[in-house]
CSV table of C-alpha atoms in Angstrom, one decimal:
chain,number,residue,atom,x,y,z
Q,12,MET,CA,-42.1,52.9,40.3
Q,13,ALA,CA,-43.6,50.5,42.9
Q,14,PRO,CA,-43.0,46.8,43.5
Q,15,SER,CA,-45.1,44.3,41.4
Q,16,HIS,CA,-46.3,42.5,44.7
Q,17,VAL,CA,-47.1,45.9,46.2
Q,18,LEU,CA,-49.3,47.2,43.0
Q,19,ARG,CA,-51.1,43.3,43.6
Q,20,CYS,CA,-51.8,44.1,47.4
Q,21,CYS,CA,-53.7,47.2,46.3
Q,22,GLN,CA,-55.2,45.5,43.3
Q,23,ARG,CA,-56.7,42.7,45.7
Q,24,VAL,CA,-58.2,45.3,48.2
Q,25,LEU,CA,-59.5,47.1,45.5
Q,26,SER,CA,-60.9,44.2,44.5
Q,27,TRP,CA,-63.5,43.7,48.0
Q,28,ILE,CA,-64.7,47.2,47.8
Q,29,PRO,CA,-68.2,45.7,45.6
Q,30,VAL,CA,-68.6,43.0,48.5
Q,31,PHE,CA,-68.1,45.4,51.1
Q,32,PHE,CA,-70.8,47.6,49.9
Q,33,ILE,CA,-73.2,44.8,49.2
Q,34,ALA,CA,-72.3,44.0,52.6
Q,35,MET,CA,-72.7,47.4,54.0
Q,36,VAL,CA,-76.0,48.0,52.6
Q,37,VAL,CA,-77.4,44.1,53.7
Q,38,CYS,CA,-76.3,45.4,57.0
Q,39,TRP,CA,-78.4,48.6,56.9
Q,40,SER,CA,-81.6,46.9,55.1
Q,41,TYR,CA,-81.2,44.1,58.2
Q,42,TYR,CA,-81.3,47.6,60.6
Q,43,ALA,CA,-84.1,49.6,58.9
Q,44,TYR,CA,-86.1,46.6,58.4
Q,45,VAL,CA,-86.1,44.7,61.8
Q,46,VAL,CA,-85.3,48.2,63.8
Q,47,GLU,CA,-86.7,51.4,62.4
Q,48,LEU,CA,-90.1,49.2,60.6
Q,49,CYS,CA,-91.1,46.8,62.5
Q,50,ILE,CA,-90.2,47.7,66.0
Q,51,PHE,CA,-90.7,51.7,65.5
Q,52,THR,CA,-93.5,51.7,62.8
Q,53,ILE,CA,-95.3,48.4,62.8
Q,54,PRO,CA,-98.1,48.8,66.1
Q,55,ASN,CA,-99.7,45.1,65.0
Q,56,VAL,CA,-97.7,42.5,67.2
Q,57,GLY,CA,-98.6,39.7,65.4
Q,58,GLU,CA,-97.7,41.4,62.0
Q,59,GLN,CA,-94.5,41.9,63.5
Q,60,ILE,CA,-94.1,38.5,64.3
Q,61,VAL,CA,-94.7,37.1,60.8
Q,62,TYR,CA,-92.6,39.8,59.1
Q,63,LEU,CA,-89.7,39.0,61.4
Q,64,ILE,CA,-89.8,35.5,61.1
Q,65,VAL,CA,-90.1,35.3,57.1
Q,66,PHE,CA,-87.8,38.1,57.2
Q,67,HIS,CA,-85.1,36.0,59.0
Q,68,LEU,CA,-85.5,32.9,57.0
Q,69,SER,CA,-84.9,34.5,53.7
Q,70,PHE,CA,-82.0,36.8,54.9
Q,71,PHE,CA,-80.3,34.0,56.2
Q,72,MET,CA,-80.5,32.1,53.3
Q,73,PHE,CA,-79.4,34.8,51.5
Q,74,VAL,CA,-76.2,35.4,52.9
Q,75,TRP,CA,-75.6,31.5,53.4
Q,76,SER,CA,-75.7,31.3,49.8
Q,77,TYR,CA,-73.9,34.7,49.1
Q,78,TRP,CA,-70.9,33.5,51.4
Q,79,ARG,CA,-70.4,30.2,49.4
Q,80,THR,CA,-70.4,31.6,46.3
Q,81,ILE,CA,-67.6,34.1,47.3
Q,82,PHE,CA,-65.5,31.8,49.4
Q,83,THR,CA,-65.5,28.5,47.5
Q,84,LYS,CA,-62.7,28.8,45.5
Q,85,PRO,CA,-62.7,28.5,41.9
Q,86,VAL,CA,-61.1,24.6,41.1
Q,87,SER,CA,-58.2,24.8,38.4
Q,88,PRO,CA,-57.0,21.7,36.1
Q,89,SER,CA,-55.1,19.4,38.0
Q,90,LYS,CA,-51.3,18.5,37.2
Q,91,GLU,CA,-52.0,15.4,34.7
Q,92,PHE,CA,-53.1,18.3,31.9
Q,93,SER,CA,-49.4,19.8,32.4
Q,94,LEU,CA,-47.0,18.7,29.7
Q,95,PRO,CA,-44.6,16.5,30.8
Q,96,LYS,CA,-41.3,17.7,31.7
Q,97,ALA,CA,-39.8,16.7,28.1
Q,98,ASP,CA,-42.7,17.4,26.2
Q,99,LYS,CA,-42.9,21.6,27.8
Q,100,GLU,CA,-39.4,22.0,27.2
Q,101,GLN,CA,-39.7,21.0,23.2
Q,102,TYR,CA,-42.8,23.0,23.2
Q,103,GLU,CA,-40.7,26.1,24.0
Q,104,ARG,CA,-38.0,25.8,22.3
Q,105,GLU,CA,-40.7,25.6,19.2
Q,106,GLU,CA,-41.2,28.7,17.0
Q,107,ARG,CA,-43.8,27.1,14.4
Q,108,PRO,CA,-47.4,26.8,15.7
Q,109,GLU,CA,-47.9,24.0,13.5
Q,110,ALA,CA,-44.6,22.0,15.5
Q,111,GLN,CA,-45.9,23.0,18.7
Q,112,GLN,CA,-49.5,22.1,18.1
Q,113,GLU,CA,-48.3,18.8,17.6
Q,114,ILE,CA,-46.7,18.2,20.7
Q,115,LEU,CA,-50.2,18.9,22.0
Q,116,LYS,CA,-52.2,16.8,19.8
Q,117,ARG,CA,-49.7,14.4,21.1
Q,118,VAL,CA,-50.4,14.4,24.9
Q,119,ALA,CA,-54.0,15.4,24.5
Q,120,LYS,CA,-54.6,12.0,23.0
Q,121,GLU,CA,-54.0,10.6,26.4
Q,122,LEU,CA,-57.0,12.9,28.0
Q,123,PRO,CA,-60.5,13.5,28.0
Q,124,VAL,CA,-60.2,17.1,25.9
Q,125,TYR,CA,-62.6,17.3,23.0
Q,126,THR,CA,-63.4,20.8,22.2
Q,127,ARG,CA,-61.0,22.9,20.3
Q,128,THR,CA,-59.8,26.2,19.1
Q,129,GLY,CA,-62.0,28.5,16.6
Q,130,THR,CA,-58.9,27.1,14.1
Q,131,GLY,CA,-59.4,23.5,15.1
Q,132,GLY,CA,-56.3,23.3,17.7
Q,133,ILE,CA,-55.8,22.1,21.2
Q,134,ARG,CA,-56.3,24.5,23.6
Q,135,TYR,CA,-53.8,25.5,26.0
Q,136,CYS,CA,-52.4,28.0,28.5
Q,137,ASP,CA,-49.4,29.6,27.8
Q,138,ARG,CA,-49.9,31.4,31.3
Q,139,CYS,CA,-50.4,28.7,33.3
Q,140,GLN,CA,-49.2,26.1,31.1
Q,141,VAL,CA,-51.6,23.6,30.7
Q,142,ILE,CA,-53.8,21.8,28.2
Q,143,LYS,CA,-57.6,23.2,28.9
Q,144,PRO,CA,-60.2,21.1,29.8
Q,145,ASP,CA,-63.4,21.2,28.0
Q,146,ARG,CA,-65.3,24.4,29.0
Q,147,CYS,CA,-61.9,25.7,30.8
Q,148,HIS,CA,-60.9,29.2,30.7
Q,149,HIS,CA,-58.3,31.5,31.4
Q,150,CYS,CA,-59.3,34.1,34.3
Q,151,SER,CA,-57.1,37.2,34.3
Q,152,ALA,CA,-58.6,38.6,37.2
Q,153,CYS,CA,-58.3,35.2,39.2
Q,154,ASP,CA,-54.9,34.7,37.3
Q,155,THR,CA,-55.8,31.0,37.2
Q,156,CYS,CA,-57.8,28.6,34.6
Q,157,VAL,CA,-61.6,27.5,36.0
Q,158,LEU,CA,-63.1,24.6,35.1
Q,159,LYS,CA,-66.2,25.4,33.7
Q,160,MET,CA,-66.0,29.1,34.0
Q,161,ASP,CA,-69.1,31.4,33.9
Q,162,HIS,CA,-67.6,34.9,34.2
Q,163,HIS,CA,-65.7,36.6,36.7
Q,164,CYS,CA,-68.3,38.7,39.0
Q,165,PRO,CA,-67.1,41.6,41.4
Q,166,TRP,CA,-69.9,41.5,43.2
Q,167,VAL,CA,-68.2,38.4,44.4
Q,168,ASN,CA,-65.1,38.4,44.4
Q,169,ASN,CA,-64.7,35.6,42.8
Q,170,CYS,CA,-64.7,32.9,39.9
Q,171,VAL,CA,-67.9,31.6,39.1
Q,172,GLY,CA,-67.3,28.1,37.4
Q,173,PHE,CA,-67.9,24.6,38.2
Q,174,SER,CA,-67.5,24.7,42.3
Q,175,ASN,CA,-69.8,27.5,43.1
Q,176,TYR,CA,-72.0,27.8,39.9
Q,177,LYS,CA,-75.0,26.4,42.3
Q,178,PHE,CA,-74.2,29.1,44.7
Q,179,PHE,CA,-74.3,31.7,42.4
Q,180,ILE,CA,-77.7,30.7,41.0
Q,181,LEU,CA,-79.2,30.4,44.9
Q,182,PHE,CA,-77.4,33.5,45.7
Q,183,LEU,CA,-79.4,35.5,42.9
Q,184,ALA,CA,-82.6,33.6,43.7
Q,185,TYR,CA,-82.3,34.0,47.2
Q,186,ALA,CA,-81.2,38.4,46.6
Q,187,LEU,CA,-84.0,38.2,44.2
Q,188,LEU,CA,-86.7,36.6,47.0
Q,189,TYR,CA,-85.0,38.9,50.1
Q,190,CYS,CA,-85.9,42.1,47.9
Q,191,LEU,CA,-89.0,41.0,46.8
Q,192,PHE,CA,-90.2,40.4,50.4
Q,193,ILE,CA,-88.9,43.9,51.4
Q,194,ALA,CA,-90.4,45.8,49.3
Q,195,SER,CA,-93.9,44.1,49.2
Q,196,THR,CA,-94.0,44.5,53.2
Q,197,VAL,CA,-92.8,48.2,53.6
Q,198,LEU,CA,-94.8,49.4,50.2
Q,199,GLN,CA,-98.1,50.3,52.7
Q,200,TYR,CA,-95.9,52.1,55.1
Q,201,PHE,CA,-93.7,53.6,52.4
Q,202,ILE,CA,-97.2,55.1,50.7
Q,203,LYS,CA,-98.5,56.4,54.6
Q,204,PHE,CA,-94.8,57.8,55.1
Q,205,TRP,CA,-95.0,59.4,51.5
Q,206,THR,CA,-98.1,60.8,51.9
Q,207,LEU,CA,-97.0,62.5,55.4
Q,208,CYS,CA,-94.0,64.0,53.7
Q,209,ARG,CA,-96.2,65.9,50.9
Q,210,ARG,CA,-98.8,66.8,53.4
Q,211,LYS,CA,-97.2,68.2,56.4
Q,212,SER,CA,-96.9,71.7,54.9
Q,213,SER,CA,-100.4,72.1,54.2
Q,214,GLU,CA,-101.9,73.9,56.5
Q,215,HIS,CA,-105.2,71.5,56.9
Q,216,CYS,CA,-103.8,68.1,56.2
Q,217,PRO,CA,-105.2,65.1,58.1
Q,218,LYS,CA,-103.3,63.4,60.9
Q,219,ASN,CA,-101.5,60.8,59.4
Q,220,GLU,CA,-101.6,57.2,61.8
Q,221,LEU,CA,-97.7,57.3,61.3
Q,222,PRO,CA,-95.6,59.2,64.0
Q,223,ASP,CA,-93.2,61.7,61.9
Q,224,THR,CA,-90.2,60.0,63.7
Q,225,HIS,CA,-86.3,59.4,61.9
Q,226,ALA,CA,-87.9,55.7,60.6
Q,227,LYS,CA,-89.4,57.4,58.0
Q,228,PHE,CA,-86.5,57.8,56.3
Q,229,HIS,CA,-85.1,54.5,56.4
Q,230,VAL,CA,-88.9,53.1,55.6
Q,231,LEU,CA,-88.9,55.2,52.3
Q,232,PHE,CA,-85.0,54.4,51.2
Q,233,LEU,CA,-85.5,51.1,52.3
Q,234,PHE,CA,-88.4,50.4,49.9
Q,235,PHE,CA,-86.1,52.3,47.0
Q,236,VAL,CA,-82.9,50.3,47.2
Q,237,ALA,CA,-85.3,47.0,47.5
Q,238,ALA,CA,-87.4,47.9,44.1
Q,239,MET,CA,-83.9,49.1,42.5
Q,240,PHE,CA,-82.1,45.9,43.4
Q,241,CYS,CA,-85.4,44.0,42.7
Q,242,ILE,CA,-85.2,45.0,39.1
Q,243,SER,CA,-81.3,44.5,38.4
Q,244,ILE,CA,-81.4,41.0,39.9
Q,245,LEU,CA,-84.6,39.9,38.0
Q,246,SER,CA,-82.9,40.0,34.9
Q,247,LEU,CA,-79.5,38.5,35.8
Q,248,PHE,CA,-81.8,35.7,37.7
Q,249,SER,CA,-84.0,35.0,34.4
Q,250,TYR,CA,-80.5,34.8,32.2
Q,251,HIS,CA,-78.8,32.5,34.2
Q,252,LEU,CA,-81.5,30.4,34.4
Q,253,TRP,CA,-82.4,30.3,30.6
Q,254,LEU,CA,-78.3,29.2,30.3
Q,255,VAL,CA,-78.7,26.5,33.0
Q,256,GLY,CA,-81.8,25.1,30.8
Q,257,LYS,CA,-79.8,25.7,27.8
Q,258,ASN,CA,-76.6,23.9,29.5
Q,259,ARG,CA,-74.0,26.7,28.7
Q,260,SER,CA,-71.9,29.1,30.5
Q,261,THR,CA,-72.0,33.1,30.0
Q,262,ILE,CA,-68.9,32.8,27.8
Q,263,GLU,CA,-70.4,29.5,25.5
Q,264,ALA,CA,-73.5,31.7,25.1
Q,265,PHE,CA,-71.5,34.3,23.1
Q,266,ARG,CA,-69.1,31.8,21.6
Q,267,ALA,CA,-70.4,28.8,21.0
Q,268,PRO,CA,-67.7,26.0,21.6
Q,269,VAL,CA,-65.9,24.1,18.6
Q,270,PHE,CA,-65.8,20.7,18.2
Q,271,THR,CA,-64.2,18.6,16.4
Q,272,ASN,CA,-67.0,18.7,13.9
Q,273,GLY,CA,-67.2,22.5,14.3
Q,274,PRO,CA,-68.7,24.9,16.3
Q,275,ASP,CA,-71.9,23.8,18.2
Q,276,LYS,CA,-73.9,25.9,20.4
Q,277,ASN,CA,-75.8,23.3,22.1
Q,278,GLY,CA,-73.0,20.8,21.9
Q,279,PHE,CA,-73.6,20.3,26.3
Q,280,SER,CA,-77.8,20.5,26.0
Q,281,LEU,CA,-78.9,17.4,27.0
Q,282,GLY,CA,-82.4,18.2,27.5
Q,283,PHE,CA,-84.1,20.8,30.2
Q,284,LYS,CA,-84.9,18.4,33.0
Q,285,LYS,CA,-81.3,16.8,32.7
Q,286,ASN,CA,-79.3,20.4,31.9
Q,287,VAL,CA,-80.8,21.4,35.4
Q,288,THR,CA,-79.5,17.9,37.0
Q,289,GLN,CA,-76.0,18.6,36.0
Q,290,VAL,CA,-76.0,22.0,38.0
Q,291,PHE,CA,-78.1,21.4,40.6
Q,292,GLY,CA,-77.7,17.2,41.2
Q,293,ASP,CA,-80.3,14.3,41.3
Q,294,GLN,CA,-81.0,15.0,44.8
Q,295,GLY,CA,-84.4,17.5,44.2
Q,296,ARG,CA,-84.5,18.0,48.2
Q,297,LEU,CA,-80.5,19.7,48.2
Q,298,TRP,CA,-81.6,21.9,45.4
Q,299,PRO,CA,-82.6,24.7,48.1
Q,300,LEU,CA,-79.3,24.7,50.2
Q,301,PRO,CA,-76.1,25.9,48.7
Q,302,PHE,CA,-74.5,22.7,49.2
Q,303,PHE,CA,-72.0,21.2,46.1
Q,304,THR,CA,-74.3,18.6,44.7
Q,305,SER,CA,-73.5,19.4,40.8
Q,306,LEU,CA,-73.0,16.2,38.8
Q,307,GLY,CA,-69.3,15.6,37.5
Q,308,ASP,CA,-65.9,15.9,37.9
Q,309,GLY,CA,-65.3,19.4,36.3
Q,310,TYR,CA,-62.6,17.9,33.5
Q,311,THR,CA,-65.3,16.1,31.2
Q,312,PHE,CA,-68.9,16.6,30.2
Q,313,PRO,CA,-72.0,14.6,28.9
Q,314,ALA,CA,-72.0,15.9,24.7
Q,315,ARG,CA,-73.7,15.3,21.6
Q,316,LEU,CA,-72.3,15.4,18.1
Q,317,VAL,CA,-74.8,17.4,15.5
Q,318,SER,CA,-72.4,16.5,12.5
Q,319,ALA,CA,-71.2,13.0,12.4
Q,320,ASP,CA,-67.6,12.4,10.6
Q,321,PRO,CA,-68.4,9.9,7.8
Q,322,GLU,CA,-64.8,8.5,7.6
Q,323,ARG,CA,-65.2,6.8,10.6
Q,324,ALA,CA,-67.7,5.6,13.4
Q,325,THR,CA,-69.2,8.1,15.7
Q,326,VAL,CA,-71.3,8.0,18.2
Q,327,ILE,CA,-74.4,10.8,18.4
Q,328,LEU,CA,-75.5,11.2,22.1
Q,329,GLU,CA,-78.3,13.3,22.2
Q,330,THR,CA,-78.6,12.7,26.3
Q,331,GLY,CA,-76.4,10.3,27.4
Q,332,ALA,CA,-73.9,10.9,30.5
Q,333,ASN,CA,-71.9,7.5,30.6
Q,334,ALA,CA,-72.8,6.4,27.0
Q,335,ARG,CA,-69.2,6.1,25.0
Q,336,ALA,CA,-68.2,6.6,21.8
Q,337,VAL,CA,-67.6,3.1,19.6
Q,338,ASP,CA,-64.4,4.4,18.3
Q,339,GLY,CA,-61.7,5.0,20.8
Q,340,GLN,CA,-61.2,8.9,18.9
Q,341,THR,CA,-64.5,9.9,19.1
Q,342,ASN,CA,-64.9,9.0,22.8
Q,343,LEU,CA,-67.0,12.0,24.0
Q,344,LEU,CA,-66.7,11.1,27.1
Q,345,GLY,CA,-63.4,9.4,28.4
Q,346,ASP,CA,-63.3,8.3,31.8
Q,347,THR,CA,-65.3,10.4,33.3
Q,348,ARG,CA,-67.2,10.1,36.2
Q,349,ASN,CA,-70.2,11.9,35.2
Q,350,HIS,CA,-73.6,10.2,36.0
Q,351,LEU,CA,-76.8,11.7,34.8
Q,352,LEU,CA,-79.9,9.7,35.9
Q,353,GLY,CA,-78.1,6.5,35.3
Q,354,ASN,CA,-78.5,6.5,31.4
Q,355,HIS,CA,-75.8,3.6,29.8
Q,356,VAL,CA,-75.1,2.3,26.4
Q,357,SER,CA,-73.6,-1.0,25.7
Q,358,ALA,CA,-72.4,-3.3,23.1
Q,359,ASN,CA,-75.4,-5.5,24.6
Q,360,HIS,CA,-77.5,-2.8,24.1
Q,361,LEU,CA,-77.0,-2.2,20.4
Q,362,ASP,CA,-78.6,-4.5,17.0
Q,363,SER,CA,-76.6,-5.7,14.2
Q,364,ASN,CA,-77.2,-1.8,12.9
Q,365,GLY,CA,-75.6,0.1,15.4
Q,366,VAL,CA,-79.2,1.2,17.1
Q,367,GLN,CA,-80.0,0.7,21.0
Q,368,LYS,CA,-82.4,-1.9,21.5
Q,369,GLY,CA,-85.5,-1.1,24.0
Q,370,GLY,CA,-84.1,0.7,27.2
Q,371,ASP,CA,-84.3,4.5,27.2
Q,372,ASP,CA,-85.5,6.5,24.1
Q,373,SER,CA,-83.6,9.4,25.5
Q,374,VAL,CA,-80.1,8.4,24.0
Q,375,THR,CA,-80.3,7.7,20.2
Q,376,VAL,CA,-76.7,6.2,19.1
Q,377,SER,CA,-75.9,5.9,15.4
Q,378,LEU,CA,-73.3,4.4,13.5
Q,379,GLU,CA,-71.5,4.9,10.1
Q,380,ARG,CA,-69.0,2.9,9.0
Q,381,ASP,CA,-66.3,3.0,6.2
Q,382,SER,CA,-67.7,1.9,2.8
């Protein structure tokens, strides 16, 4: 039996095959479009120049965003989410899940962790030996916990999460634009070459304006490949735009995050505009560029409670980012560095009934006190 490290090396090499495949297709598409279509096929010089300029712009943005998606490392939880040495040893000695949960709850009191397991327990990764921050999940392919993990994508050989989710969205957008541009500009020459192919066996076929050269194969195949990728990317891009608008990850779309009050599929939704801002940042001019501009630190996220606990004072956060809960145990944001359009709620903005006075109507605070 081969050593485990040899198997891991083989697995790492094989995992790059989808990326190499995409790279070869992109390189061939560049040659087919620039050389075979623009240089050897298109007779009009002005048309050649316009096509080449737009093509290279879309090609550059597509490759740039794809590169950033691949080589931006996913962020893992920091050491403060690991159990202290004494608690870790006690946790490993305990055999009863109830006792282990008590240890985790004691440690988690000092951490900004507000989501739970399906049974209401603290989310803990036995593999990485860390308490999972909100929206963090373990990736079996990367063998690590990833902050705000969306999914592991074999086409980029990387985990898509907090550090590169914007890059992934831009990669899909520019890939779609790249394929659409190729398909739309190649279409007329595809029709001419296809007509030439169908008529060349006829005795009295009319002369075609395009020469019957090897460029014919590249142009025909280029249209089919661009159209095929365009259809597949469009569905995936549309789905992730919907996820961004709802402020959900792919994992959360299939399994709603669980809070202390139960599962809530819209627990992190702040409204469409602010949901988009969380991913792309608050500087609109940087949205189209693959620079990291997402808001927050990846550990804590603005959230809202759908159902409040009547036994204690609680706060319902509908769209606020820096607002804090009144009682310490329901502090949804903790000491997060998140800032989202500058919404704040403080004691000075609350009237005697615990309702915000004036200011931004997008934040609603309601209190339920012990009777």
